[in-house]
Coordinates of C-alpha atoms in Angstrom, one line a residue:
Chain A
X758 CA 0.0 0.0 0.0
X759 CA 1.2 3.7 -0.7
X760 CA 0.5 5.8 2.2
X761 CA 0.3 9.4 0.8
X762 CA 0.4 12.4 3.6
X763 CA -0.9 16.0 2.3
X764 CA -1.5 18.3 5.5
X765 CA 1.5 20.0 7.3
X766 CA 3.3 17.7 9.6
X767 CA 3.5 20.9 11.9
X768 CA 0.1 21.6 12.3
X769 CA -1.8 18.1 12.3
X770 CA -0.9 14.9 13.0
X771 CA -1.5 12.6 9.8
X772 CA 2.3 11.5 9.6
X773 CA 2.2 10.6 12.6
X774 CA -0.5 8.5 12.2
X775 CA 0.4 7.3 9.0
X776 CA 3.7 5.9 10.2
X777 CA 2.5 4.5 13.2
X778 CA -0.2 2.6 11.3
X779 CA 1.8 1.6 7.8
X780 CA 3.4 -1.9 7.5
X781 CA 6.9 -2.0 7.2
X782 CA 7.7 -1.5 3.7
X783 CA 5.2 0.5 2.6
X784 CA 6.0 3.2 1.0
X785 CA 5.2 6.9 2.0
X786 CA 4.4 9.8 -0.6
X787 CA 4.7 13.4 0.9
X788 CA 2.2 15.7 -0.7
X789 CA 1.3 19.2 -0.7
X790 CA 1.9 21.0 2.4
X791 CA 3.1 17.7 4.2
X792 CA 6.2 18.3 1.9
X793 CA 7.4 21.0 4.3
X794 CA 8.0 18.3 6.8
X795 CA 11.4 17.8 4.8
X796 CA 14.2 20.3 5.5
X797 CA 16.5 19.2 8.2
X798 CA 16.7 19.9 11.5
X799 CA 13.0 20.6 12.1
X800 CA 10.7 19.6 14.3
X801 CA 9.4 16.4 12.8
X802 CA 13.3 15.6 11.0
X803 CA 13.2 12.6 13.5
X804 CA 9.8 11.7 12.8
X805 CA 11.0 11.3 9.3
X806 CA 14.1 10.0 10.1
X807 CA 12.4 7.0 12.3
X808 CA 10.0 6.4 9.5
X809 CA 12.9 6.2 6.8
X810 CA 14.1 2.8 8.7
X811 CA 10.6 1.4 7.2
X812 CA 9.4 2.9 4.3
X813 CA 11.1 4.5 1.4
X814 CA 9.7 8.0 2.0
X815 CA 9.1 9.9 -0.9
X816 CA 8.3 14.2 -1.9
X817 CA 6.6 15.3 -4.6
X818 CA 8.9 17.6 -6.5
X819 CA 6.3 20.3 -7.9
X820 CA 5.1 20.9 -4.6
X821 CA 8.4 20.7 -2.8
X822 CA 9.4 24.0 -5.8
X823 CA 6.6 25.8 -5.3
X824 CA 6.9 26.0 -1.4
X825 CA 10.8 27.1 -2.1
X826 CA 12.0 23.7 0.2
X827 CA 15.5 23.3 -1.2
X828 CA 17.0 21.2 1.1
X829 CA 15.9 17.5 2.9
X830 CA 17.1 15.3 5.2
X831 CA 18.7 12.8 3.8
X832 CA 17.3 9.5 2.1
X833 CA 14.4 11.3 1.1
X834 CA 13.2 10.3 -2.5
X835 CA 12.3 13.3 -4.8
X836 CA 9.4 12.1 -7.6
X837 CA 7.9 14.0 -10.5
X838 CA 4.0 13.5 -11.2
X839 CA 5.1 10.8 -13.7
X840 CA 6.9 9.3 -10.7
X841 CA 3.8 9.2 -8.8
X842 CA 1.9 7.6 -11.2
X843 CA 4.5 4.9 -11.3
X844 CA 3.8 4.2 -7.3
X845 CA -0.1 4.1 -7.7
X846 CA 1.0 1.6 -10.5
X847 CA 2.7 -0.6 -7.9
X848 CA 0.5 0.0 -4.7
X849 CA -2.7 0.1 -3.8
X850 CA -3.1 3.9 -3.0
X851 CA -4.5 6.1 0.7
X852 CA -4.6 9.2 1.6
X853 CA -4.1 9.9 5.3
X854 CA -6.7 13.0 5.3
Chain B
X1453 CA -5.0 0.6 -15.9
X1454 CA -8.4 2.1 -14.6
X1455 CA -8.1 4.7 -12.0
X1456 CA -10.8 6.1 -10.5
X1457 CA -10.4 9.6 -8.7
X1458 CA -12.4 11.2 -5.4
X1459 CA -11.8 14.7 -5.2
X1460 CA -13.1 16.0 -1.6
X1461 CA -12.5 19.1 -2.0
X1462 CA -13.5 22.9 -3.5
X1463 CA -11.6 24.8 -6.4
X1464 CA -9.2 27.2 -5.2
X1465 CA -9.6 27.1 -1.4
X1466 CA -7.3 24.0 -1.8
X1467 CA -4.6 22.3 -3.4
X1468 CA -6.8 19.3 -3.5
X1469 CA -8.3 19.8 -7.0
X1470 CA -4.7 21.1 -8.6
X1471 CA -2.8 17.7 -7.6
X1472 CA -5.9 15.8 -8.4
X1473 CA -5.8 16.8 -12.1
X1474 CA -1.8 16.8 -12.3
X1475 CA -2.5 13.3 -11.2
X1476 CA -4.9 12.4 -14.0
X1477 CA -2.9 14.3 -16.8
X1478 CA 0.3 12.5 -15.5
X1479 CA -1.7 9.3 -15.2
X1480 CA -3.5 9.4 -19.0
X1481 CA 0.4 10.7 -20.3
X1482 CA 0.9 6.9 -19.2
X1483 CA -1.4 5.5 -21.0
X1484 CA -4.2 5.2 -17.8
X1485 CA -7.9 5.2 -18.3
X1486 CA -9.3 7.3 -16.1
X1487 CA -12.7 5.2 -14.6
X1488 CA -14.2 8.8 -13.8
X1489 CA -13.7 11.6 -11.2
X1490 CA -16.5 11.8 -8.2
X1491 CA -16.6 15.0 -6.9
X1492 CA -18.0 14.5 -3.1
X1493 CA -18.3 17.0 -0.1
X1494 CA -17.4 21.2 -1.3
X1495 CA -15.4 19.0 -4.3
X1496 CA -18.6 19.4 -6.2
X1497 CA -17.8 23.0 -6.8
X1498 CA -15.0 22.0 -8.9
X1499 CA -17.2 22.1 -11.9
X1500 CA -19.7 25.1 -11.2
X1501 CA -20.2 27.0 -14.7
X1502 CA -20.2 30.8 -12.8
X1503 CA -16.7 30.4 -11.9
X1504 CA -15.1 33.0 -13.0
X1505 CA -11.6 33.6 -11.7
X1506 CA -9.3 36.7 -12.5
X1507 CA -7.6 35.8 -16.3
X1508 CA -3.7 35.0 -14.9
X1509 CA -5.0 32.5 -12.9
X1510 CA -6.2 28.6 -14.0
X1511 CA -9.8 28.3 -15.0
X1512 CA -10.5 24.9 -12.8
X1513 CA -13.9 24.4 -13.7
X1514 CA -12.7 25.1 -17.6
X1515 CA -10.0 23.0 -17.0
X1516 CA -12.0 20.0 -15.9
X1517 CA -14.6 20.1 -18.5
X1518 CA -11.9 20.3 -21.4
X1519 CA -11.1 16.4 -19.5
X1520 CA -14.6 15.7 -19.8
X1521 CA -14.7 16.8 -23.7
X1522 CA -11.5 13.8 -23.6
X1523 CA -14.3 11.6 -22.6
X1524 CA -13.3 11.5 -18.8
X1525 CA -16.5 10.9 -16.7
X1526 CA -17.0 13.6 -14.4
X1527 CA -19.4 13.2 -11.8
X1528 CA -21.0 15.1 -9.3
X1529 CA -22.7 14.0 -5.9
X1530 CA -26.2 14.6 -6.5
X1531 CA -26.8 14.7 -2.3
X1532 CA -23.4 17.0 -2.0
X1533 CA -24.9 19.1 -4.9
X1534 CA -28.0 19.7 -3.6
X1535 CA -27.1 20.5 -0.1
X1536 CA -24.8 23.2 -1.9
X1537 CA -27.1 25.2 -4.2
X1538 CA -25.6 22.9 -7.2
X1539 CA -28.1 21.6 -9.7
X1540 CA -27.5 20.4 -13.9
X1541 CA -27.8 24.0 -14.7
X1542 CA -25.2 25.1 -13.0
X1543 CA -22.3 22.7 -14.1
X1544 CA -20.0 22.7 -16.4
X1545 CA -20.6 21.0 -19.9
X1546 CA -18.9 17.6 -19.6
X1547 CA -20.3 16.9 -16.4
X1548 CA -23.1 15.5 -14.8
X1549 CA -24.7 15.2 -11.3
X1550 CA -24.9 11.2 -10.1
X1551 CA -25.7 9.2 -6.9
X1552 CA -22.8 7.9 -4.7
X1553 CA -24.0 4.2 -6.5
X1554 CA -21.4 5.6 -9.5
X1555 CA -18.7 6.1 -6.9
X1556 CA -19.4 2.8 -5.5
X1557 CA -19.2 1.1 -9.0
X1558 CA -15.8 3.1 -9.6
X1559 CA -14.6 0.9 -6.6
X1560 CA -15.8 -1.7 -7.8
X1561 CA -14.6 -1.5 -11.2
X1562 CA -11.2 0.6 -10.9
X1563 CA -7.8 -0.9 -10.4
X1564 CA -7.1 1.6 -8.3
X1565 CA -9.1 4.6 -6.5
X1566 CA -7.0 7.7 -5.4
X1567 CA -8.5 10.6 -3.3
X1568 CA -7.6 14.4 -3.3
X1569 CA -9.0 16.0 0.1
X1570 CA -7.6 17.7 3.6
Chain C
X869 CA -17.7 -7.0 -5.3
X870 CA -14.9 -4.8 -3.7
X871 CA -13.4 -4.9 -0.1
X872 CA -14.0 -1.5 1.1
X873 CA -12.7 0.3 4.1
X874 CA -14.0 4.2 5.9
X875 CA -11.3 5.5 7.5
X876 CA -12.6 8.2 9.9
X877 CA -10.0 10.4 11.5
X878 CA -11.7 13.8 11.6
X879 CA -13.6 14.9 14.6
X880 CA -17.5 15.2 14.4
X881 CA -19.5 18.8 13.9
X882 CA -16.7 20.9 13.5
X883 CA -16.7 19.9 10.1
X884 CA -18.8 17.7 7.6
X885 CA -16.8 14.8 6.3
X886 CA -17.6 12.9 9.3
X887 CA -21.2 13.3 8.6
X888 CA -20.8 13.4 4.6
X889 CA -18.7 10.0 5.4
X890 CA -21.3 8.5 7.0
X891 CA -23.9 8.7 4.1
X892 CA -21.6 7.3 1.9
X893 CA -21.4 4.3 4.0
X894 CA -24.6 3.9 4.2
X895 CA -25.5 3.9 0.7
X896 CA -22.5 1.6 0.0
X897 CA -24.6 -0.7 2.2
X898 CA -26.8 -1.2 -0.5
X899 CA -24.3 -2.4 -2.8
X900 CA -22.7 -5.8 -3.1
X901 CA -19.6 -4.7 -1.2
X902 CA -17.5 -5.9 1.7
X903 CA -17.6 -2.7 4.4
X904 CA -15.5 -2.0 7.2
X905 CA -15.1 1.3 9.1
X906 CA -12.1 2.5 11.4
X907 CA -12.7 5.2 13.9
X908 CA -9.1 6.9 14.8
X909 CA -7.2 10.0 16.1
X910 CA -10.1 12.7 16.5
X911 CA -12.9 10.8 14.7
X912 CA -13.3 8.4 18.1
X913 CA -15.5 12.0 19.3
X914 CA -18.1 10.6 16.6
X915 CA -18.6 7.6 18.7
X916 CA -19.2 9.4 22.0
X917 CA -21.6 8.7 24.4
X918 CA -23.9 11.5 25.0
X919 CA -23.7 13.7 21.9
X920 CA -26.3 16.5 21.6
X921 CA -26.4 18.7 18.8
X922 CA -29.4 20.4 19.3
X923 CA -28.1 23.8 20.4
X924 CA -25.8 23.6 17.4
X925 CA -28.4 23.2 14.9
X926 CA -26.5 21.1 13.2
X927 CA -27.7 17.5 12.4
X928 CA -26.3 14.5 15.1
X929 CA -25.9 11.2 13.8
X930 CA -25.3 9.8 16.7
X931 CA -28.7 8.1 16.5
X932 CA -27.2 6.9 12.8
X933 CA -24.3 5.3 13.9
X934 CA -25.7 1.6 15.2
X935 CA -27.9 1.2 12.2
X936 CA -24.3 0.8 10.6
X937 CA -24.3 -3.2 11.0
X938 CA -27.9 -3.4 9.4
X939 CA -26.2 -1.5 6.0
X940 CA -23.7 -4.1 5.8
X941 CA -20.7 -2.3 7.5
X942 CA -20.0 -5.5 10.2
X943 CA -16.8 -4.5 11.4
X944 CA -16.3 -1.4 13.1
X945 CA -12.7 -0.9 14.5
X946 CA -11.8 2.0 16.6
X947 CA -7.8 2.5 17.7
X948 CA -7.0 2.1 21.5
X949 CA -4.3 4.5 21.4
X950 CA -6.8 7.4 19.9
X951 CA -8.9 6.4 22.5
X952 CA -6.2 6.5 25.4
X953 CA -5.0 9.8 24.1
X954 CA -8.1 11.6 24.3
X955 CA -8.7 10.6 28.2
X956 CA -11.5 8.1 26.6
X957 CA -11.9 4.5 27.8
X958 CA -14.7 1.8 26.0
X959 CA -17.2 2.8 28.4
X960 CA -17.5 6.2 26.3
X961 CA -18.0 4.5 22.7
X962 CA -22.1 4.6 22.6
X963 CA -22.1 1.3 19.9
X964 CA -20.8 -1.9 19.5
X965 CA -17.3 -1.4 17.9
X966 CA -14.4 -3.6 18.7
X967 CA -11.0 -1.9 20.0
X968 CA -8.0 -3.1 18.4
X969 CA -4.6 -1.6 18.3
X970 CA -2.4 -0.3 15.1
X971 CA -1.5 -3.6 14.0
X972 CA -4.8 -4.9 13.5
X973 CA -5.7 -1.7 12.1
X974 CA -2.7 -2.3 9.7
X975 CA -3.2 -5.5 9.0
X976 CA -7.1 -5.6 7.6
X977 CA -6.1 -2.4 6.1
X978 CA -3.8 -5.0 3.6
X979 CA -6.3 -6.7 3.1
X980 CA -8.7 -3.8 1.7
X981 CA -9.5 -2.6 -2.4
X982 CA -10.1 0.2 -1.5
X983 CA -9.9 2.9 1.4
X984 CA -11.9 5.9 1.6
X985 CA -10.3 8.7 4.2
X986 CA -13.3 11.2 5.7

């Protein structure tokens, strides 16, 4: 299943949720504002960083432009729109709302 | 593959309806049949024909009827319609107001059903 | 037929998708599908005991909710840690759900088509 996240980690707590309910491998899509979660050294880095050790974790890249985030914690996985296609190919998609 | 699409969302107020169509242009540039997009909750705004938003911004409700003229199915929640002030007269061409049964055939039917909300 | 799961996380009243959720379930229930609903984070407040809505105005469904089972939708899971971290215990769910923990949450999650967020 491809867990995708959309509201501001800062602000609400769908990560959290998502990562505490997602089975191990499962990947994670960051969407939207939930793409601010990203830059290191914030708040929710270790969130991330814990998550990481289970699930490829992924940003979308027009969203992660147009909110100016030009740097991430390591390991994160930057995809295109194409790119997200290509995980809703492979997983069964949810949206942690 | 057949995807079908729930947008949850209004136009404008929220990125919901901008990555939803990204998606579905992304997904048809693959090759994807799109199953049809339910529009459920304030997402049945999406495709309300008064919109009229200032000229240097997107037209949404244009932009989703020119997907409908493609031969995407766009429906609209009849109850989320009415409860709104939406009826057939005030959509979009392309689109057309529907029970939730359509939305439960699109799970039915889809390979795969992805939803744009907050 | 498709396996079909509600995931509520949203609290009730202070917005609609909890109540818009609810009438999708329950005209899902009249389609051949396999329901389940999980009530987690915020959304365990639309299972509480003594809702009243009536100074609100706004519509309660608390007197919706246990019709649920008669619309198909046989398992109802609501997450223990929600529950705990909200000061609420079982004794404040007003129907018959069954209180499970992430894992089992998780793990008939796997097993779902589809998966509906309100």
């Amino acid at each position: 299943m491809l867990h995708i996240v959309s509201r501001s980690p800062f602000s609400d707590d769908s990560l959290k949720s998502c990562v505490r309910i997602a089975k191990k491998d499962d990947p994670i899509l960051l969407t939207e504002d939930a793409v601010t979660g990203v830059m290191p050294g914030s708040a929710v880095a270790s969130l991330l960083q814990d998550a990481m050790k289970s699930h490829a974790v992924y940003a979308l890249s027009a969203d992660l432009k147009a909110r100016g985030v030009d740097r991430m914690l390591d390991g994160i996985k930057v995809v295109d729109y194409a790119g997200f296609v290509e995980l809703v190919e492979q997983h069964k998609p949810m949206t942690w709302l | 593959m057949k995807i079908g699409v729930l947008v949850q969302e209004g136009p404008y107020n929220h990125e919901a309806s901008d990555s939803a169509y990204k998606f579905i242009e992304a997904a048809m540039a693959k090759g994807h049949t799109i199953q049809g997009v339910f529009f459920y909750d304030d997402g049945v705004y999406n495709v309300a024909s008064k919109m009229e938003p200032p000229q240097d911004d997107r037209h949404i409700a244009k932009r989703w009827s020119e997907l409908g003229a493609k031969g995407v199915d766009l429906i609209v929640c009849v109850a989320a319609a009415k409860r709104r002030g939406i009826n057939p007269d005030l959509i979009m061409p392309n689109s057309r107001i529907s029970g939730l049964g359509q939305l439960s055939e699109m799970c039915t039917e889809a390979d795969r059903l992805i939803t744009f909300g907050d | 037929m498709a396996k079909i799961m509600f995931l509520n996380r949203k609290a009730p009243h202070g917005s609609i998708y909890a109540w818009e959720g609810l009438e999708v379930v329950l005209i899902f229930g009249a389609f051949d599908n396999e329901l389940a609903a999980v009530y987690m984070d915020d959304a365990v407040f639309s299972l509480k005991k003594g809702q009243d809505t009536s100074e609100l105005g706004i519509k309660g469904f608390i007197q919706t909710l246990p019709v649920l089972e008669d619309y198909g939708c046989e398992t109802i899971l609501v997450e223990k840690e929600s529950l705990d971290a909200r000061g609420m215990t079982a004794d404040d769910i007003a129907i018959p759900v069954q209180i499970v923990d992430a894992e089992a949450i998780a793990n008939l999650m796997a097993e779902q088509d589809v998966i509906l967020p309100f």
